[in-house]
mmCIF file of C-alpha atoms in Angstrom:
data_model
loop_
_atom_site.group_PDB
_atom_site.id
_atom_site.type_symbol
_atom_site.label_atom_id
_atom_site.label_comp_id
_atom_site.label_asym_id
_atom_site.label_seq_id
_atom_site.Cartn_x
_atom_site.Cartn_y
_atom_site.Cartn_z
ATOM 1 C CA UNK A 172 63.943 97.142 138.590
ATOM 2 C CA UNK A 173 63.645 100.882 137.947
ATOM 3 C CA UNK A 174 60.066 102.121 138.098
ATOM 4 C CA UNK A 175 59.107 105.167 136.047
ATOM 5 C CA UNK A 176 56.157 107.264 137.167
ATOM 6 C CA UNK A 177 54.739 109.617 134.554
ATOM 7 C CA UNK A 178 52.346 112.480 135.233
ATOM 8 C CA UNK A 179 49.756 113.562 134.479
ATOM 9 C CA UNK A 180 48.071 110.544 132.911
ATOM 10 C CA UNK A 181 46.059 112.903 130.736
ATOM 11 C CA UNK A 182 45.673 116.588 130.069
ATOM 12 C CA UNK A 183 43.524 118.895 127.998
ATOM 13 C CA UNK A 184 45.161 121.790 126.211
ATOM 14 C CA UNK A 185 44.569 124.219 123.388
ATOM 15 C CA UNK A 186 46.594 124.901 120.288
ATOM 16 C CA UNK A 187 49.381 127.278 121.209
ATOM 17 C CA UNK A 188 49.546 126.204 124.845
ATOM 18 C CA UNK A 189 52.762 125.263 126.589
ATOM 19 C CA UNK A 190 52.564 121.683 127.834
ATOM 20 C CA UNK A 191 54.766 119.957 130.393
ATOM 21 C CA UNK A 192 54.906 116.237 131.171
ATOM 22 C CA UNK A 193 57.059 114.781 133.912
ATOM 23 C CA UNK A 194 58.669 111.431 134.626
ATOM 24 C CA UNK A 195 60.190 110.336 137.894
ATOM 25 C CA UNK A 196 62.448 107.305 138.125
ATOM 26 C CA UNK A 197 62.699 105.233 141.287
ATOM 27 C CA UNK A 198 66.469 105.772 141.287
ATOM 28 C CA UNK A 199 68.945 108.008 139.491
ATOM 29 C CA UNK A 200 69.254 107.203 135.788
ATOM 30 C CA UNK A 201 71.957 109.648 134.683
ATOM 31 C CA UNK A 202 69.932 111.239 131.873
ATOM 32 C CA UNK A 203 69.256 107.817 130.305
ATOM 33 C CA UNK A 204 65.712 108.794 129.397
ATOM 34 C CA UNK A 205 63.871 108.890 126.102
ATOM 35 C CA UNK A 206 60.518 110.359 125.101
ATOM 36 C CA UNK A 207 58.131 108.942 122.504
ATOM 37 C CA UNK A 208 54.961 110.133 120.818
ATOM 38 C CA UNK A 209 52.285 107.645 119.822
ATOM 39 C CA UNK A 210 49.190 108.298 117.759
ATOM 40 C CA UNK A 211 46.236 105.869 117.672
ATOM 41 C CA UNK A 212 46.951 102.726 115.680
ATOM 42 C CA UNK A 213 50.560 103.723 115.045
ATOM 43 C CA UNK A 214 53.930 102.720 116.423
ATOM 44 C CA UNK A 215 55.671 105.051 118.861
ATOM 45 C CA UNK A 216 58.012 107.692 117.456
ATOM 46 C CA UNK A 217 61.237 108.708 119.184
ATOM 47 C CA UNK A 218 61.270 112.412 120.076
ATOM 48 C CA UNK A 219 64.198 112.863 122.444
ATOM 49 C CA UNK A 220 66.952 110.731 123.927
ATOM 50 C CA UNK A 221 69.588 111.341 126.576
ATOM 51 C CA UNK A 222 66.909 113.379 128.364
ATOM 52 C CA UNK A 223 67.398 116.457 126.188
ATOM 53 C CA UNK A 224 68.732 115.500 122.754
ATOM 54 C CA UNK A 225 66.294 116.029 119.914
ATOM 55 C CA UNK A 226 65.959 113.158 117.453
ATOM 56 C CA UNK A 227 66.576 114.152 113.849
ATOM 57 C CA UNK A 228 63.509 115.604 112.173
ATOM 58 C CA UNK A 229 61.634 116.369 115.387
ATOM 59 C CA UNK A 230 60.386 119.973 115.638
ATOM 60 C CA UNK A 231 62.260 122.253 117.997
ATOM 61 C CA UNK A 232 59.083 123.021 119.974
ATOM 62 C CA UNK A 233 59.791 119.732 121.753
ATOM 63 C CA UNK A 234 62.418 119.911 124.471
ATOM 64 C CA UNK A 235 63.545 117.818 127.395
ATOM 65 C CA UNK A 236 65.283 118.536 130.657
ATOM 66 C CA UNK A 237 66.050 117.024 134.011
ATOM 67 C CA UNK A 238 68.621 115.101 135.948
ATOM 68 C CA UNK A 239 68.913 112.405 138.561
ATOM 69 C CA UNK A 240 65.430 110.991 139.007
ATOM 70 C CA UNK A 241 63.236 113.796 137.598
ATOM 71 C CA UNK A 242 62.727 114.613 133.915
ATOM 72 C CA UNK A 243 60.427 116.839 131.898
ATOM 73 C CA UNK A 244 59.122 116.956 128.339
ATOM 74 C CA UNK A 245 57.954 120.391 127.221
ATOM 75 C CA UNK A 246 56.025 121.302 124.114
ATOM 76 C CA UNK A 247 56.479 125.055 123.806
ATOM 77 C CA UNK A 248 53.479 125.761 121.573
ATOM 78 C CA UNK A 249 51.092 122.871 121.049
ATOM 79 C CA UNK A 250 50.195 122.191 117.428
ATOM 80 C CA UNK A 251 47.196 120.213 116.099
ATOM 81 C CA UNK A 252 49.457 117.304 115.121
ATOM 82 C CA UNK A 253 50.800 117.044 118.691
ATOM 83 C CA UNK A 254 47.593 115.617 120.125
ATOM 84 C CA UNK A 255 48.763 112.123 120.992
ATOM 85 C CA UNK A 256 49.989 109.963 123.865
ATOM 86 C CA UNK A 257 53.508 110.511 125.158
ATOM 87 C CA UNK A 258 55.706 107.967 126.933
ATOM 88 C CA UNK A 259 59.024 108.222 128.699
ATOM 89 C CA UNK A 260 61.435 105.279 128.871
ATOM 90 C CA UNK A 261 64.449 104.723 131.062
ATOM 91 C CA UNK A 262 67.374 103.004 129.372
ATOM 92 C CA UNK A 263 69.784 103.055 132.276
ATOM 93 C CA UNK A 264 69.418 99.374 133.070
ATOM 94 C CA UNK A 265 67.481 96.232 132.260
ATOM 95 C CA UNK A 266 64.615 95.697 132.352
ATOM 96 C CA UNK A 267 63.926 98.726 130.193
ATOM 97 C CA UNK A 268 60.813 100.401 131.560
ATOM 98 C CA UNK A 269 58.277 102.902 130.295
ATOM 99 C CA UNK A 270 56.159 105.442 132.068
ATOM 100 C CA UNK A 271 52.418 104.870 132.018
ATOM 101 C CA UNK A 272 51.809 107.478 129.325
ATOM 102 C CA UNK A 273 50.237 110.916 129.087
ATOM 103 C CA UNK A 274 47.340 111.449 126.717
ATOM 104 C CA UNK A 275 47.253 115.009 125.398
ATOM 105 C CA UNK A 276 43.744 115.897 124.317
ATOM 106 C CA UNK A 277 42.153 118.924 122.717
ATOM 107 C CA UNK A 278 40.445 121.318 125.122
ATOM 108 C CA UNK B 218 64.873 103.817 104.294
ATOM 109 C CA UNK B 219 64.726 101.780 107.489
ATOM 110 C CA UNK B 220 61.898 99.274 107.641
ATOM 111 C CA UNK B 221 60.859 96.676 110.202
ATOM 112 C CA UNK B 222 58.043 94.295 109.336
ATOM 113 C CA UNK B 223 56.556 91.944 111.917
ATOM 114 C CA UNK B 224 54.500 88.858 111.197
ATOM 115 C CA UNK B 225 53.246 85.722 112.895
ATOM 116 C CA UNK B 226 50.587 87.126 115.170
ATOM 117 C CA UNK B 227 47.166 85.583 115.530
ATOM 118 C CA UNK B 228 44.718 83.863 117.850
ATOM 119 C CA UNK B 229 46.096 81.150 120.115
ATOM 120 C CA UNK B 230 44.633 79.262 123.053
ATOM 121 C CA UNK B 231 46.016 79.656 126.566
ATOM 122 C CA UNK B 232 49.013 77.388 127.002
ATOM 123 C CA UNK B 233 49.758 77.458 123.295
ATOM 124 C CA UNK B 234 52.767 78.690 121.359
ATOM 125 C CA UNK B 235 53.426 81.233 118.650
ATOM 126 C CA UNK B 236 56.523 82.425 116.806
ATOM 127 C CA UNK B 237 56.806 86.041 115.743
ATOM 128 C CA UNK B 238 59.167 87.237 113.035
ATOM 129 C CA UNK B 239 60.544 90.645 112.163
ATOM 130 C CA UNK B 240 62.308 91.316 108.871
ATOM 131 C CA UNK B 241 64.498 94.406 108.699
ATOM 132 C CA UNK B 242 65.870 96.449 105.826
ATOM 133 C CA UNK B 243 67.544 99.776 105.198
ATOM 134 C CA UNK B 244 70.298 99.459 107.798
ATOM 135 C CA UNK B 245 73.114 97.102 108.756
ATOM 136 C CA UNK B 246 71.001 94.662 110.734
ATOM 137 C CA UNK B 247 73.966 92.791 112.208
ATOM 138 C CA UNK B 248 75.256 95.997 113.775
ATOM 139 C CA UNK B 249 72.376 96.742 116.120
ATOM 140 C CA UNK B 250 70.589 95.342 119.121
ATOM 141 C CA UNK B 251 66.860 94.800 118.593
ATOM 142 C CA UNK B 252 64.027 94.604 121.107
ATOM 143 C CA UNK B 253 60.467 93.367 121.242
ATOM 144 C CA UNK B 254 58.037 95.782 122.906
ATOM 145 C CA UNK B 255 54.356 95.003 123.423
ATOM 146 C CA UNK B 256 51.216 96.978 124.063
ATOM 147 C CA UNK B 257 48.071 95.397 125.463
ATOM 148 C CA UNK B 258 44.814 96.796 124.060
ATOM 149 C CA UNK B 259 44.261 100.286 125.438
ATOM 150 C CA UNK B 260 47.340 100.057 127.655
ATOM 151 C CA UNK B 261 50.889 101.396 127.745
ATOM 152 C CA UNK B 262 54.158 100.108 126.368
ATOM 153 C CA UNK B 263 56.009 97.168 127.932
ATOM 154 C CA UNK B 264 59.513 96.069 126.971
ATOM 155 C CA UNK B 265 59.588 92.297 126.463
ATOM 156 C CA UNK B 266 63.042 91.227 125.332
ATOM 157 C CA UNK B 267 66.241 92.363 123.640
ATOM 158 C CA UNK B 268 69.012 90.634 121.741
ATOM 159 C CA UNK B 269 72.527 91.806 121.062
ATOM 160 C CA UNK B 270 73.799 92.445 117.574
ATOM 161 C CA UNK B 271 75.592 89.095 117.369
ATOM 162 C CA UNK B 272 72.829 87.200 119.104
ATOM 163 C CA UNK B 273 75.054 86.174 121.992
ATOM 164 C CA UNK B 274 73.409 88.318 124.651
ATOM 165 C CA UNK B 275 69.735 88.437 125.503
ATOM 166 C CA UNK B 276 67.476 89.965 128.128
ATOM 167 C CA UNK B 277 63.879 89.404 129.164
ATOM 168 C CA UNK B 278 61.181 91.043 131.234
ATOM 169 C CA UNK B 279 60.297 89.048 134.340
ATOM 170 C CA UNK B 280 56.772 88.605 132.988
ATOM 171 C CA UNK B 281 58.026 86.443 130.086
ATOM 172 C CA UNK B 282 61.256 84.955 131.424
ATOM 173 C CA UNK B 283 61.327 81.195 130.992
ATOM 174 C CA UNK B 284 58.425 81.247 128.506
ATOM 175 C CA UNK B 285 59.732 83.413 125.645
ATOM 176 C CA UNK B 286 62.938 83.003 123.632
ATOM 177 C CA UNK B 287 64.483 85.639 121.366
ATOM 178 C CA UNK B 288 66.793 84.866 118.466
ATOM 179 C CA UNK B 289 68.040 86.396 115.248
ATOM 180 C CA UNK B 290 69.454 85.335 111.887
ATOM 181 C CA UNK B 291 71.711 88.092 110.650
ATOM 182 C CA UNK B 292 72.100 86.369 107.267
ATOM 183 C CA UNK B 293 68.360 86.870 106.763
ATOM 184 C CA UNK B 294 68.054 90.269 108.500
ATOM 185 C CA UNK B 295 65.485 88.609 110.717
ATOM 186 C CA UNK B 296 64.490 88.620 114.389
ATOM 187 C CA UNK B 297 62.290 86.068 116.091
ATOM 188 C CA UNK B 298 60.290 85.723 119.293
ATOM 189 C CA UNK B 299 59.266 82.216 120.296
ATOM 190 C CA UNK B 300 56.387 82.459 122.751
ATOM 191 C CA UNK B 301 55.419 79.367 124.747
ATOM 192 C CA UNK B 302 52.928 78.758 127.554
ATOM 193 C CA UNK B 303 50.938 81.767 126.445
ATOM 194 C CA UNK B 304 48.566 83.450 128.857
ATOM 195 C CA UNK B 305 45.639 85.820 128.410
ATOM 196 C CA UNK B 306 47.813 88.639 129.744
ATOM 197 C CA UNK B 307 50.200 88.166 126.803
ATOM 198 C CA UNK B 308 47.485 89.526 124.495
ATOM 199 C CA UNK B 309 49.007 92.599 122.872
ATOM 200 C CA UNK B 310 50.404 94.194 119.761
ATOM 201 C CA UNK B 311 54.039 93.145 119.543
ATOM 202 C CA UNK B 312 56.506 95.587 117.999
ATOM 203 C CA UNK B 313 60.096 94.982 117.015
ATOM 204 C CA UNK B 314 62.230 98.058 117.613
ATOM 205 C CA UNK B 315 65.774 98.916 116.566
ATOM 206 C CA UNK B 316 68.095 100.310 119.199
ATOM 207 C CA UNK B 317 69.451 103.745 118.234
ATOM 208 C CA UNK B 318 73.065 103.006 119.109
ATOM 209 C CA UNK B 319 75.164 100.024 118.228
ATOM 210 C CA UNK B 320 77.430 100.002 121.256
ATOM 211 C CA UNK B 321 75.150 99.787 124.281
ATOM 212 C CA UNK B 322 74.676 96.134 125.238
ATOM 213 C CA UNK B 323 70.916 95.578 125.278
ATOM 214 C CA UNK B 324 70.041 98.972 126.756
ATOM 215 C CA UNK B 325 69.081 102.108 124.875
ATOM 216 C CA UNK B 326 66.262 103.883 123.154
ATOM 217 C CA UNK B 327 64.441 102.818 119.994
ATOM 218 C CA UNK B 328 64.707 104.933 116.849
ATOM 219 C CA UNK B 329 62.721 102.724 114.465
ATOM 220 C CA UNK B 330 59.683 100.551 115.102
ATOM 221 C CA UNK B 331 57.695 98.116 113.030
ATOM 222 C CA UNK B 332 53.942 98.442 112.565
ATOM 223 C CA UNK B 333 53.265 95.658 115.047
ATOM 224 C CA UNK B 334 51.565 92.272 114.970
ATOM 225 C CA UNK B 335 48.593 91.406 117.176
ATOM 226 C CA UNK B 336 48.707 88.351 119.403
ATOM 227 C CA UNK B 337 45.438 87.299 121.015
ATOM 228 C CA UNK B 338 45.452 84.583 123.666
ATOM 229 C CA UNK B 339 41.923 83.356 124.216
ATOM 230 C CA UNK B 340 39.649 80.322 124.102
#
């Protein structure tokens, strides 16, 4: 099974800050990585897939990069509506696995 | 508009069974793989199971293999999860989630999710 390690588990940031979240897979996953945003009591929302491809309707302040085993989600200028928990997910092979999540809180 | 609506959750004793349903609309249900993903209270996301668009292929997490069965009825735009031998650690919100692409057998990311149904396994 491919393990996905996400860091940090939480962070505090201010509106306007640049935020970076990383995921490391236990083996190469050929850009088969997605990022989700989840707000309390709600279902996750797909932000990016294929490591860097923005899902339709997602603001361009969200971007993704990486290759091999290491991937990054960047929010270029944090907005009030971005305070949430973010998860990465590898979809290279079964079982599909998620990172442990990163909670982005208001500083 | 794509919609996924889960039902069937509730309180069940350890060792008991429960059947979850997910009714889909707004897309060609028979053209897409669908997964169940769960989230224990206050915890992260865990993929549980997936089923291919025709229902012929399935996959399961090790934590539920042999206890859970996934099925679908494309004539009813419906997905099911039969959960047997339930344990306390199966307590979670269960989401059904549509795979974004129609041509990746059981793998992929999820572009639409239901609102979830809560399963509580307890005495």
